[in-house]
Amino acid sequence: MINVGIIGFGYWGPNVARNFNASPEARLTAICDLRPQRRLVATTTYPFIKGYSDPSEVINDPEIDVVAVVTPVSSHYELARQALLNGKHVFVEKPFTMNSQQAQDLIDLAASRDLKIMVDHTFLFTGAVQKMKEIIEAGELGQPLCYDSVRINLGLFQHDVNVVWDLAPHDFSIMCHLIKDRPVAVSAQGVSHYNGDLEDVAYITVYFENPHLIAHFHLNWLSPVKIRRTIVSGNRKMLLWDDVAADEKVKIYDRGVELKIETSEEHVHNLLINYRIGDVYVPKLDATEALKKEVDYFIDCLNKNVEPFNNGQAGLMVVKLLEAANRSIAQKGQLVKLNE
Amino acid sequence: MINVGIIGFGYWGPNVARNFNASPEARLTAICDLRPQRRLVATTTYPFIKGYSDPSEVINDPEIDVVAVVTPVSSHYELARQALLNGKHVFVEKPFTMNSQQAQDLIDLAASRDLKIMVDHTFLFTGAVQKMKEIIEAGELGQPLCYDSVRINLGLFQHDVNVVWDLAPHDFSIMCHLIKDRPVAVSAQGVSHYNGDLEDVAYITVYFENPHLIAHFHLNWLSPVKIRRTIVSGNRKMLLWDDVAADEKVKIYDRGVELKIETSEEHVHNLLINYRIGDVYVPKLDATEALKKEVDYFIDCLNKNVEPFNNGQAGLMVVKLLEAANRSIAQKGQLVKLNE
Amino acid sequence: MINVGIIGFGYWGPNVARNFNASPEARLTAICDLRPQRRLVATTTYPFIKGYSDPSEVINDPEIDVVAVVTPVSSHYELARQALLNGKHVFVEKPFTMNSQQAQDLIDLAASRDLKIMVDHTFLFTGAVQKMKEIIEAGELGQPLCYDSVRINLGLFQHDVNVVWDLAPHDFSIMCHLIKDRPVAVSAQGVSHYNGDLEDVAYITVYFENPHLIAHFHLNWLSPVKIRRTIVSGNRKMLLWDDVAADEKVKIYDRGVELKIETSEEHVHNLLINYRIGDVYVPKLDATEALKKEVDYFIDCLNKNVEPFNNGQAGLMVVKLLEAANRSIAQKGQLVKLNE
Amino acid sequence: MINVGIIGFGYWGPNVARNFNASPEARLTAICDLRPQRRLVATTTYPFIKGYSDPSEVINDPEIDVVAVVTPVSSHYELARQALLNGKHVFVEKPFTMNSQQAQDLIDLAASRDLKIMVDHTFLFTGAVQKMKEIIEAGELGQPLCYDSVRINLGLFQHDVNVVWDLAPHDFSIMCHLIKDRPVAVSAQGVSHYNGDLEDVAYITVYFENPHLIAHFHLNWLSPVKIRRTIVSGNRKMLLWDDVAADEKVKIYDRGVELKIETSEEHVHNLLINYRIGDVYVPKLDATEALKKEVDYFIDCLNKNVEPFNNGQAGLMVVKLLEAANRSIAQKGQLVKLNE
């Protein structure tokens, strides 16, 4: 049985607590929140737990094996570091840290102590992303050619981060999960209107080692309509994910371009580009709550001593992309390499 | 009565001919095509015209007042130049020319001879664009904040131009028509897969003198679905144009962001960002054929000696944006200024 | 202050309790449920109330002014009757009663004791129905010509009622609320597949005193897609309500038919039928919880001694239409008059 | 080689002429129209044909093997009868005849002369209907339970027929083609507003020998939106055809109801109704022009002396359903048996 303590019981913490509590191989033992009223809600809902007011109480509690850090990003690094130093595994909200140096420190610290980090990129455990992963890994799309992601609507504005840090962690983590190719550079554009220098509209292009692959992200708090749509075009098939659709969220299109080079007397090389339009297939998606699957997976990784795929490295790559996007926006699209 | 001669009777030429022929103040007098079969179709349809096989015959025909150049872009410059040198007004297909130097030469030549150029950006005469122009000019959107355009589908690949030169002339001309602010620079990204170095996917950001305005264009021949959608977000209202919709193509959203700065003891400056969600309005659009309205407008401009809004300068700006986009793509998003 | 006691704390009861509790001029004083566990939830949520196990305790409680009957339809009549006999106002779930005789009895009883009945047709208090009512009452549609309602999806099957008694109470109550004309007869068709004689597909036509108006209802548990759409066509404008749409649920179309009778020498009477296609208008809808508005309205009616529009008569008309539909289905569409 | 003569060269005649002309085993030899101008268009387009002004010229032309009757329905019977009497095969527009007696006469006459009749129910040859036929015949849907068809939009009003005779021939012919079960009776409702007694809104229910199958048709000239949608629910899968969709017109849903009867001590018979929600499949549809396929099929039937499926009997069934619908509307839904 793995004992879990949670730091932070605001908007998302209750969901994390509920799922750890429901996990048959985990035991929720403590919840910490600075606010007395939130502690009261926690201890009323789970009368068997310890209600702490200071995060160090969780971190120092010898009974606890896993610390879940469900706080604003500014405190992730320090809380996760203290937990790792005290020998606890860490489950931490996204984005992982405020910068890539912090993320690397935590990864190194966990490695040196043989501890695990899971970054809570919940979207990776939705039925839609799981199905897309399955389809892409099975090679159905062939070689990916273009990854296009749009996540736009009217607000909600965040007071302390721009639209990139607010929305792109979702899309960057999904792209890194679905696409094997390694991102190498970013060019990004953005503009701010309402909240000082914080961009409310941003466009981000990601380049890969493979020069024929491109990914692009449109993030926008100023759209009159809500669109959450990702297109992955491969050389065999193409995929569309519409996360706003009530139904039929993921569609696989048997469509593509076929290329022939014809050699005749007249035309030594005559390029023939044809389109292939076949059936569309709309797979059924698993409707289980994503966070439940994620929490169960984390417990399973701990029991089997297996590194989770959404580990510190995965969290670090997202932070690197966020950093690079912000730097490129400040330079009006100037290419920013990820290993700079 | 204005006499019109047309050079080029392929795919689009018959539409141009039909509309000049139908215009009450114009007279279609000659059509030129190198291919005998196309000439035969032209002279059978319009038995009263002269069928020419050599463009110089149109250009030298003293009866002709207007030459319509409906040929591939590579011949626009030379044909338009000869026509202007012979004292003819010119109606020319888009894109105007192969580069901005050619466009400037033609503009200068027309000015020196007191002749008019109209570049056939037909989209500007559709009911949708006319209605959007009317709404934006009336100030309904307030200050434009973001202009986002998506024109994607599977093919058609062009053999000699990339996706930017194929599709962006539509969108650049529409943006320049709708938005008064002056574009100053471009950052663009693209990738090619099937046809040598010719990009089949491209993303283009346009910056303006106004640093709080941004425009972005997604052009793509590799999308499994056809999307032609433009969003214009203003600080008062927002607009969506879905050109693929069978009905309700243009929608005006009474939606926006409202900003208050509250000064209290606790919070000296507390930024309050609210959303305003009001009615949506779907105006009826004029269904008259766009090219008919354009041709009638050209004849009217000639009769009244008024410069058309889609003149050489408008055509030049589109060519400048195309050039800048291609240069920026080659440099992975490097900012390219338009006056460089 | 009006004291409210609730009978039934299953699926819907908690919502009724919450809204009466939140109403500033009502006081939730008792909740009754036969199941001890449901009583425990009720008294834990509202520690200040009396938890009763027998409905007669609510009905006999002298402190209580209003009894809310939130039980299966088979018990509505007896519980409401006892409550009225004990001088209580009654708030009762839909459908009002199992037959029209029961409904009439309750209406008469309430009238004789000067008590009020409200039937919980919650849909009438949604932003969509309120807006449609406002538009139709303002005469925007002109004379209503056709009312078409579709409510179909896959399940949920009810074990004890057919698709008509399950779904049509919503649509009949909405139609009667929106349309002033008086229904006079019903023709209905249906078929059953899975649950004995209980129909899972039904089509119902309602005739009115006005012979030029028709209403039709499609109710179906066997549709692969979920459609909840009502069209009201008037002679001036037309209205579409799509309750499944995430946004833009109600649209007003400035569309219609225009009729001219031309008298000329040739054609003494030449009927000219034209179509008018104008703008579409999508009004913003009130997003307040419908049940909250309904409960507040009931309390207000009691305080002001005003008859609510969703009173026993309104509930009776819905029951009469349900009865007539079932009778007509059994006779394969035979016309059933409502006053039979 | 089969020689074809066409009577009627108005709106649809040119399409029929073009396709017979293009058919490799047919020869277009004559076109008849009363109007000189239409004859001129015909003979200019097909200079090798005979242009007739009187239908009897076609009917008496010894060279002609097939007469295509592309005239208003009121003349179908007499023209087809004369053609058959003169030994010609007949291709006739839908609806086949003005009443079922006429249809039966023509069927009998053709049979007695060993001639063929094809009724031009073009929709049966669209890619969508062909694919649905294939799916249903392969048993993918299992037993059909419900057939629901909606064909509504604003106009066009016909001056001489009601909305049933205008629109239902499409849907009746499609239903009879897709569903093997035999229709036995009709209940229908309708109302008229603009054109005397001619209904502009109608609802038609069709009953079958199989008492568990029902079909329903909504036909309407007064809808603000255009909907052309058919749902076929089977006990294994369900199908949706949206003919207005630009793409993905036919969808097959692996959805249904599963029934278990559980026998336990407590519940001797406990009915368990479950829903099965699986994948959706969107087959590619053949995009060949439907009329081309129909004409080629007719020529092939003649060459092979095979009865076409859209023969006189098929046309007669549609006429019987139209007659029954009109009779039932006049009696407000009274059941009308087809063999009455």
Short mmCIF file of N, CA, C and O in Angstrom, two decimals, chain C residues 145-146 148 154-157 159 187 189 191-195 201 203 205 207 211-212 214 216 218 220 222-225 227 229 231 233 235 238 240 253 255 257 259 271 273 275 277 332-335, chain D residues 145-146 148 154-157 159 187 189 191-195 201 203 205 207 211-212 214 216 218 220 222-225 227 229 231 233 235 238 240 253 255-257 259 271 273 275 277 332-335:
data_model
loop_
_atom_site.label_atom_id
_atom_site.label_comp_id
_atom_site.label_asym_id
_atom_site.label_seq_id
_atom_site.Cartn_x
_atom_site.Cartn_y
_atom_site.Cartn_z
N LEU C 145 -47.49 28.86 -38.22
CA LEU C 145 -48.03 27.99 -39.25
C LEU C 145 -47.72 26.52 -38.98
O LEU C 145 -48.49 25.63 -39.32
N CYS C 146 -46.55 26.28 -38.39
CA CYS C 146 -46.09 24.90 -38.22
C CYS C 146 -45.14 24.84 -37.04
O CYS C 146 -44.24 25.68 -36.92
N ASP C 148 -42.67 22.09 -35.23
CA ASP C 148 -42.10 20.76 -35.43
C ASP C 148 -41.03 20.48 -34.39
O ASP C 148 -40.06 21.22 -34.26
N LEU C 154 -30.32 7.55 -28.46
CA LEU C 154 -30.29 6.13 -28.11
C LEU C 154 -30.60 6.02 -26.63
O LEU C 154 -29.79 6.38 -25.79
N GLY C 155 -31.83 5.53 -26.26
CA GLY C 155 -32.24 5.38 -24.88
C GLY C 155 -32.34 6.72 -24.19
O GLY C 155 -32.33 7.72 -24.85
N LEU C 156 -32.55 6.84 -22.89
CA LEU C 156 -32.66 5.74 -21.97
C LEU C 156 -34.07 5.18 -21.93
O LEU C 156 -35.03 5.93 -21.77
N PHE C 157 -34.16 3.91 -22.05
CA PHE C 157 -35.43 3.24 -21.89
C PHE C 157 -35.94 3.37 -20.45
O PHE C 157 -35.18 3.23 -19.51
N HIS C 159 -38.56 1.63 -17.75
CA HIS C 159 -39.13 0.29 -17.64
C HIS C 159 -40.65 0.28 -17.57
O HIS C 159 -41.28 -0.72 -17.84
N SER C 187 -53.37 12.85 -33.67
CA SER C 187 -53.20 11.60 -34.41
C SER C 187 -51.77 11.15 -34.15
O SER C 187 -50.84 11.93 -34.30
N GLN C 189 -48.68 7.78 -34.08
CA GLN C 189 -48.23 6.48 -34.54
C GLN C 189 -47.05 6.05 -33.68
O GLN C 189 -46.27 6.89 -33.25
N VAL C 191 -44.40 2.39 -32.41
CA VAL C 191 -44.07 0.98 -32.54
C VAL C 191 -43.14 0.59 -31.39
O VAL C 191 -42.42 1.44 -30.85
N SER C 192 -43.24 -0.66 -30.96
CA SER C 192 -42.42 -1.13 -29.84
C SER C 192 -41.55 -2.28 -30.29
O SER C 192 -41.92 -3.03 -31.20
N HIS C 193 -40.38 -2.41 -29.69
CA HIS C 193 -39.45 -3.46 -30.09
C HIS C 193 -38.89 -4.25 -28.92
O HIS C 193 -38.64 -5.43 -29.03
N TYR C 194 -38.60 -3.59 -27.82
CA TYR C 194 -37.76 -4.22 -26.80
C TYR C 194 -38.47 -4.48 -25.49
O TYR C 194 -38.04 -5.29 -24.71
N ASN C 195 -39.52 -3.75 -25.23
CA ASN C 195 -40.06 -3.81 -23.88
C ASN C 195 -41.57 -4.03 -23.93
O ASN C 195 -42.35 -3.13 -23.65
N VAL C 201 -40.59 4.22 -30.27
CA VAL C 201 -40.60 5.21 -31.35
C VAL C 201 -42.03 5.72 -31.47
O VAL C 201 -42.96 4.91 -31.49
N TYR C 203 -44.59 9.07 -33.27
CA TYR C 203 -44.82 10.30 -34.02
C TYR C 203 -46.19 10.82 -33.64
O TYR C 203 -47.17 10.06 -33.70
N THR C 205 -49.05 13.99 -34.11
CA THR C 205 -49.51 15.23 -34.73
C THR C 205 -50.60 15.83 -33.86
O THR C 205 -51.51 15.12 -33.42
N TYR C 207 -53.58 18.74 -33.80
CA TYR C 207 -54.40 19.69 -34.56
C TYR C 207 -54.94 20.76 -33.61
O TYR C 207 -55.13 20.51 -32.42
N PRO C 211 -57.38 25.79 -38.26
CA PRO C 211 -57.11 24.64 -39.14
C PRO C 211 -55.82 24.79 -39.94
O PRO C 211 -55.39 23.83 -40.58
N HIS C 212 -55.20 25.96 -39.89
CA HIS C 212 -53.98 26.16 -40.67
C HIS C 212 -52.72 25.98 -39.83
O HIS C 212 -51.62 26.24 -40.29
N ILE C 214 -50.40 23.32 -37.46
CA ILE C 214 -50.17 21.91 -37.17
C ILE C 214 -48.93 21.81 -36.29
O ILE C 214 -48.00 22.61 -36.42
N HIS C 216 -46.15 18.82 -34.65
CA HIS C 216 -45.73 17.43 -34.81
C HIS C 216 -44.53 17.15 -33.91
O HIS C 216 -43.67 17.99 -33.74
N HIS C 218 -41.62 14.14 -32.88
CA HIS C 218 -40.94 12.87 -33.13
C HIS C 218 -40.16 12.51 -31.86
O HIS C 218 -39.26 13.23 -31.44
N ASN C 220 -38.11 9.31 -29.91
CA ASN C 220 -37.46 8.10 -30.39
C ASN C 220 -36.31 7.73 -29.47
O ASN C 220 -35.44 8.55 -29.18
N LEU C 222 -34.47 5.07 -30.37
CA LEU C 222 -33.66 4.20 -31.23
C LEU C 222 -32.89 4.99 -32.29
O LEU C 222 -32.63 4.47 -33.38
N SER C 223 -32.51 6.20 -31.99
CA SER C 223 -31.75 6.98 -32.95
C SER C 223 -30.26 6.91 -32.62
O SER C 223 -29.88 7.05 -31.47
N PRO C 224 -29.41 6.74 -33.64
CA PRO C 224 -27.97 6.70 -33.34
C PRO C 224 -27.41 8.07 -32.94
O PRO C 224 -26.34 8.13 -32.36
N VAL C 225 -28.12 9.11 -33.29
CA VAL C 225 -27.65 10.47 -32.96
C VAL C 225 -28.67 11.15 -32.07
O VAL C 225 -29.86 10.83 -32.07
N ILE C 227 -30.75 14.28 -31.23
CA ILE C 227 -31.27 15.51 -31.83
C ILE C 227 -32.37 16.04 -30.92
O ILE C 227 -33.27 15.29 -30.52
N ARG C 229 -34.47 19.32 -31.40
CA ARG C 229 -34.60 20.49 -32.26
C ARG C 229 -36.06 20.82 -32.51
O ARG C 229 -36.86 19.95 -32.85
N ILE C 231 -38.63 23.57 -34.56
CA ILE C 231 -38.77 24.63 -35.55
C ILE C 231 -40.16 25.20 -35.42
O ILE C 231 -41.14 24.45 -35.38
N SER C 233 -42.39 27.78 -37.52
CA SER C 233 -42.48 28.60 -38.73
C SER C 233 -43.68 29.52 -38.63
O SER C 233 -44.81 29.03 -38.45
N ASN C 235 -45.66 33.19 -40.32
CA ASN C 235 -45.79 33.80 -41.66
C ASN C 235 -44.91 35.04 -41.81
O ASN C 235 -44.76 35.56 -42.90
N MET C 238 -39.19 32.79 -38.86
CA MET C 238 -39.12 31.40 -38.45
C MET C 238 -38.05 31.26 -37.37
O MET C 238 -37.10 32.03 -37.34
N LEU C 240 -35.61 28.51 -34.94
CA LEU C 240 -35.07 27.17 -34.73
C LEU C 240 -34.41 27.12 -33.36
O LEU C 240 -33.60 27.99 -33.02
N TYR C 253 -34.88 33.40 -37.90
CA TYR C 253 -34.63 33.58 -39.33
C TYR C 253 -35.64 34.56 -39.91
O TYR C 253 -36.84 34.32 -39.82
N ARG C 255 -37.01 34.82 -42.60
CA ARG C 255 -37.29 34.10 -43.83
C ARG C 255 -38.77 33.80 -43.89
O ARG C 255 -39.40 33.56 -42.87
N VAL C 257 -42.42 33.23 -46.74
CA VAL C 257 -43.06 33.12 -48.05
C VAL C 257 -43.88 34.38 -48.25
O VAL C 257 -44.56 34.83 -47.34
N LEU C 259 -46.71 36.20 -50.72
CA LEU C 259 -47.73 35.81 -51.66
C LEU C 259 -48.28 37.07 -52.32
O LEU C 259 -48.61 38.04 -51.68
N LEU C 271 -51.14 33.39 -59.12
CA LEU C 271 -50.57 33.33 -57.79
C LEU C 271 -49.06 33.42 -57.89
O LEU C 271 -48.41 32.62 -58.55
N ILE C 273 -45.75 33.16 -55.65
CA ILE C 273 -45.19 32.80 -54.36
C ILE C 273 -43.70 33.10 -54.38
O ILE C 273 -42.96 32.56 -55.20
N TYR C 275 -39.97 33.85 -52.04
CA TYR C 275 -39.29 33.58 -50.78
C TYR C 275 -38.55 34.83 -50.35
O TYR C 275 -37.97 35.53 -51.16
N ILE C 277 -35.51 35.91 -47.94
CA ILE C 277 -34.37 35.42 -47.17
C ILE C 277 -33.63 36.64 -46.62
O ILE C 277 -33.01 37.37 -47.38
N LYS C 332 -53.63 3.12 -34.56
CA LYS C 332 -52.86 3.40 -35.79
C LYS C 332 -53.19 4.76 -36.41
O LYS C 332 -53.45 4.83 -37.62
N GLY C 333 -53.21 5.77 -35.60
CA GLY C 333 -53.34 7.11 -36.15
C GLY C 333 -54.74 7.66 -36.15
O GLY C 333 -54.96 8.80 -36.58
N GLN C 334 -55.70 6.87 -35.71
CA GLN C 334 -57.09 7.35 -35.62
C GLN C 334 -57.12 8.68 -34.86
O GLN C 334 -56.49 8.83 -33.82
N LEU C 335 -57.86 9.66 -35.38
CA LEU C 335 -57.96 10.97 -34.75
C LEU C 335 -58.64 10.86 -33.39
O LEU C 335 -59.72 10.27 -33.28
N LEU D 145 -35.76 -1.58 -37.82
CA LEU D 145 -36.77 -1.29 -36.81
C LEU D 145 -37.52 0.01 -37.09
O LEU D 145 -38.69 0.15 -36.78
N CYS D 146 -36.80 0.96 -37.66
CA CYS D 146 -37.39 2.30 -37.84
C CYS D 146 -36.70 2.99 -38.99
O CYS D 146 -35.47 2.97 -39.08
N ASP D 148 -36.66 6.70 -40.74
CA ASP D 148 -37.12 8.08 -40.54
C ASP D 148 -36.50 9.01 -41.57
O ASP D 148 -35.27 9.10 -41.66
N LEU D 154 -37.08 25.85 -47.32
CA LEU D 154 -38.00 26.92 -47.69
C LEU D 154 -38.27 26.80 -49.18
O LEU D 154 -37.40 27.10 -49.99
N GLY D 155 -39.48 26.37 -49.58
CA GLY D 155 -39.87 26.22 -50.98
C GLY D 155 -39.04 25.15 -51.65
O GLY D 155 -38.39 24.40 -50.97
N LEU D 156 -39.05 24.95 -52.95
CA LEU D 156 -39.86 25.70 -53.89
C LEU D 156 -41.28 25.15 -53.96
O LEU D 156 -41.48 23.96 -54.14
N PHE D 157 -42.19 26.04 -53.87
CA PHE D 157 -43.59 25.68 -54.07
C PHE D 157 -43.83 25.27 -55.52
O PHE D 157 -43.33 25.89 -56.44
N HIS D 159 -46.86 24.81 -58.30
CA HIS D 159 -48.18 25.43 -58.45
C HIS D 159 -49.31 24.42 -58.57
O HIS D 159 -50.46 24.74 -58.33
N SER D 187 -50.74 6.39 -42.70
CA SER D 187 -51.48 7.42 -41.97
C SER D 187 -50.72 8.72 -42.19
O SER D 187 -49.51 8.77 -42.00
N GLN D 189 -50.69 13.29 -42.21
CA GLN D 189 -51.23 14.56 -41.75
C GLN D 189 -50.62 15.67 -42.59
O GLN D 189 -49.46 15.58 -42.97
N VAL D 191 -51.09 20.18 -43.82
CA VAL D 191 -51.79 21.44 -43.69
C VAL D 191 -51.33 22.36 -44.82
O VAL D 191 -50.21 22.24 -45.33
N SER D 192 -52.24 23.23 -45.26
CA SER D 192 -51.91 24.14 -46.37
C SER D 192 -52.06 25.57 -45.91
O SER D 192 -52.86 25.87 -45.01
N HIS D 193 -51.27 26.46 -46.49
CA HIS D 193 -51.29 27.86 -46.07
C HIS D 193 -51.37 28.83 -47.23
O HIS D 193 -51.98 29.88 -47.12
N TYR D 194 -50.67 28.55 -48.32
CA TYR D 194 -50.45 29.60 -49.31
C TYR D 194 -51.11 29.33 -50.64
O TYR D 194 -51.31 30.23 -51.41
N ASN D 195 -51.40 28.08 -50.92
CA ASN D 195 -51.80 27.78 -52.29
C ASN D 195 -53.07 26.93 -52.28
O ASN D 195 -53.05 25.75 -52.58
N VAL D 201 -46.98 21.42 -45.83
CA VAL D 201 -46.34 20.66 -44.74
C VAL D 201 -47.06 19.31 -44.66
O VAL D 201 -48.29 19.29 -44.67
N TYR D 203 -46.76 15.10 -42.90
CA TYR D 203 -46.11 14.03 -42.14
C TYR D 203 -46.79 12.72 -42.55
O TYR D 203 -48.02 12.63 -42.52
N THR D 205 -46.79 8.44 -42.13
CA THR D 205 -46.31 7.21 -41.51
C THR D 205 -46.70 6.03 -42.40
O THR D 205 -47.84 5.97 -42.88
N TYR D 207 -46.94 1.89 -42.50
CA TYR D 207 -46.94 0.62 -41.76
C TYR D 207 -46.60 -0.52 -42.71
O TYR D 207 -46.89 -0.44 -43.91
N PRO D 211 -45.16 -5.95 -38.07
CA PRO D 211 -45.75 -4.92 -37.21
C PRO D 211 -44.71 -4.16 -36.37
O PRO D 211 -45.06 -3.18 -35.73
N HIS D 212 -43.47 -4.63 -36.38
CA HIS D 212 -42.46 -3.96 -35.57
C HIS D 212 -41.62 -2.96 -36.38
O HIS D 212 -40.64 -2.43 -35.88
N ILE D 214 -41.61 0.59 -38.71
CA ILE D 214 -42.38 1.79 -39.01
C ILE D 214 -41.51 2.70 -39.86
O ILE D 214 -40.29 2.73 -39.70
N HIS D 216 -41.40 6.81 -41.46
CA HIS D 216 -42.03 8.12 -41.30
C HIS D 216 -41.31 9.13 -42.17
O HIS D 216 -40.09 9.09 -42.31
N HIS D 218 -41.15 13.33 -43.15
CA HIS D 218 -41.50 14.73 -42.90
C HIS D 218 -41.13 15.53 -44.14
O HIS D 218 -39.97 15.60 -44.53
N ASN D 220 -41.70 19.30 -46.07
CA ASN D 220 -42.05 20.63 -45.60
C ASN D 220 -41.43 21.69 -46.49
O ASN D 220 -40.22 21.67 -46.73
N LEU D 222 -41.88 24.88 -45.56
CA LEU D 222 -41.88 26.06 -44.68
C LEU D 222 -40.82 25.99 -43.59
O LEU D 222 -41.00 26.52 -42.50
N SER D 223 -39.71 25.34 -43.87
CA SER D 223 -38.64 25.26 -42.87
C SER D 223 -37.58 26.31 -43.16
O SER D 223 -37.17 26.48 -44.31
N PRO D 224 -37.09 27.01 -42.15
CA PRO D 224 -36.05 28.02 -42.39
C PRO D 224 -34.71 27.39 -42.76
O PRO D 224 -33.86 28.05 -43.33
N VAL D 225 -34.54 26.12 -42.42
CA VAL D 225 -33.28 25.44 -42.71
C VAL D 225 -33.54 24.25 -43.63
O VAL D 225 -34.64 23.71 -43.67
N ILE D 227 -32.95 20.55 -44.51
CA ILE D 227 -32.53 19.28 -43.91
C ILE D 227 -32.98 18.16 -44.83
O ILE D 227 -34.13 18.12 -45.27
N ARG D 229 -32.34 14.30 -44.38
CA ARG D 229 -31.68 13.34 -43.51
C ARG D 229 -32.54 12.11 -43.31
O ARG D 229 -33.73 12.22 -43.00
N ILE D 231 -32.64 8.33 -41.30
CA ILE D 231 -32.07 7.44 -40.29
C ILE D 231 -32.72 6.08 -40.46
O ILE D 231 -33.95 5.98 -40.53
N SER D 233 -32.69 2.65 -38.39
CA SER D 233 -32.24 1.98 -37.17
C SER D 233 -32.52 0.49 -37.29
O SER D 233 -33.66 0.09 -37.50
N ASN D 235 -31.56 -3.57 -35.60
CA ASN D 235 -31.28 -4.12 -34.28
C ASN D 235 -29.80 -4.46 -34.09
O ASN D 235 -29.37 -4.75 -32.99
N MET D 238 -26.98 1.09 -36.89
CA MET D 238 -27.86 2.16 -37.33
C MET D 238 -27.12 2.99 -38.37
O MET D 238 -25.90 3.08 -38.36
N LEU D 240 -27.11 6.71 -40.78
CA LEU D 240 -27.60 8.06 -40.99
C LEU D 240 -27.11 8.56 -42.34
O LEU D 240 -25.92 8.47 -42.64
N TYR D 253 -23.38 3.55 -37.73
CA TYR D 253 -23.10 3.58 -36.30
C TYR D 253 -23.19 2.17 -35.73
O TYR D 253 -24.25 1.53 -35.85
N ARG D 255 -24.11 1.00 -33.08
CA ARG D 255 -24.84 1.34 -31.86
C ARG D 255 -26.14 0.56 -31.84
O ARG D 255 -26.73 0.33 -32.89
N GLY D 256 -26.57 0.23 -30.66
CA GLY D 256 -27.83 -0.48 -30.60
C GLY D 256 -28.24 -0.75 -29.18
O GLY D 256 -27.63 -0.28 -28.22
N VAL D 257 -29.30 -1.50 -29.09
CA VAL D 257 -29.88 -1.86 -27.80
C VAL D 257 -29.65 -3.34 -27.61
O VAL D 257 -29.83 -4.13 -28.53
N LEU D 259 -30.62 -6.61 -25.18
CA LEU D 259 -31.66 -7.01 -24.27
C LEU D 259 -31.27 -8.29 -23.58
O LEU D 259 -30.84 -9.24 -24.22
N LEU D 271 -36.06 -7.48 -16.86
CA LEU D 271 -35.63 -7.06 -18.19
C LEU D 271 -34.44 -6.12 -18.06
O LEU D 271 -34.51 -5.10 -17.40
N ILE D 273 -32.08 -3.75 -20.24
CA ILE D 273 -31.87 -3.10 -21.54
C ILE D 273 -30.56 -2.33 -21.47
O ILE D 273 -30.40 -1.43 -20.64
N TYR D 275 -27.23 -0.35 -23.71
CA TYR D 275 -26.88 0.31 -24.95
C TYR D 275 -25.49 -0.10 -25.35
O TYR D 275 -24.61 -0.24 -24.51
N ILE D 277 -22.42 1.17 -27.67
CA ILE D 277 -21.88 2.30 -28.42
C ILE D 277 -20.51 1.91 -28.93
O ILE D 277 -19.57 1.75 -28.14
N LYS D 332 -57.47 13.44 -41.91
CA LYS D 332 -56.76 13.73 -40.66
C LYS D 332 -56.12 12.50 -40.02
O LYS D 332 -56.28 12.24 -38.83
N GLY D 333 -55.41 11.74 -40.82
CA GLY D 333 -54.64 10.64 -40.26
C GLY D 333 -55.31 9.29 -40.31
O GLY D 333 -54.72 8.29 -39.89
N GLN D 334 -56.54 9.24 -40.78
CA GLN D 334 -57.24 7.95 -40.91
C GLN D 334 -56.36 6.95 -41.67
O GLN D 334 -55.77 7.29 -42.69
N LEU D 335 -56.25 5.74 -41.14
CA LEU D 335 -55.43 4.70 -41.76
C LEU D 335 -55.98 4.36 -43.15
O LEU D 335 -57.16 4.05 -43.30
#
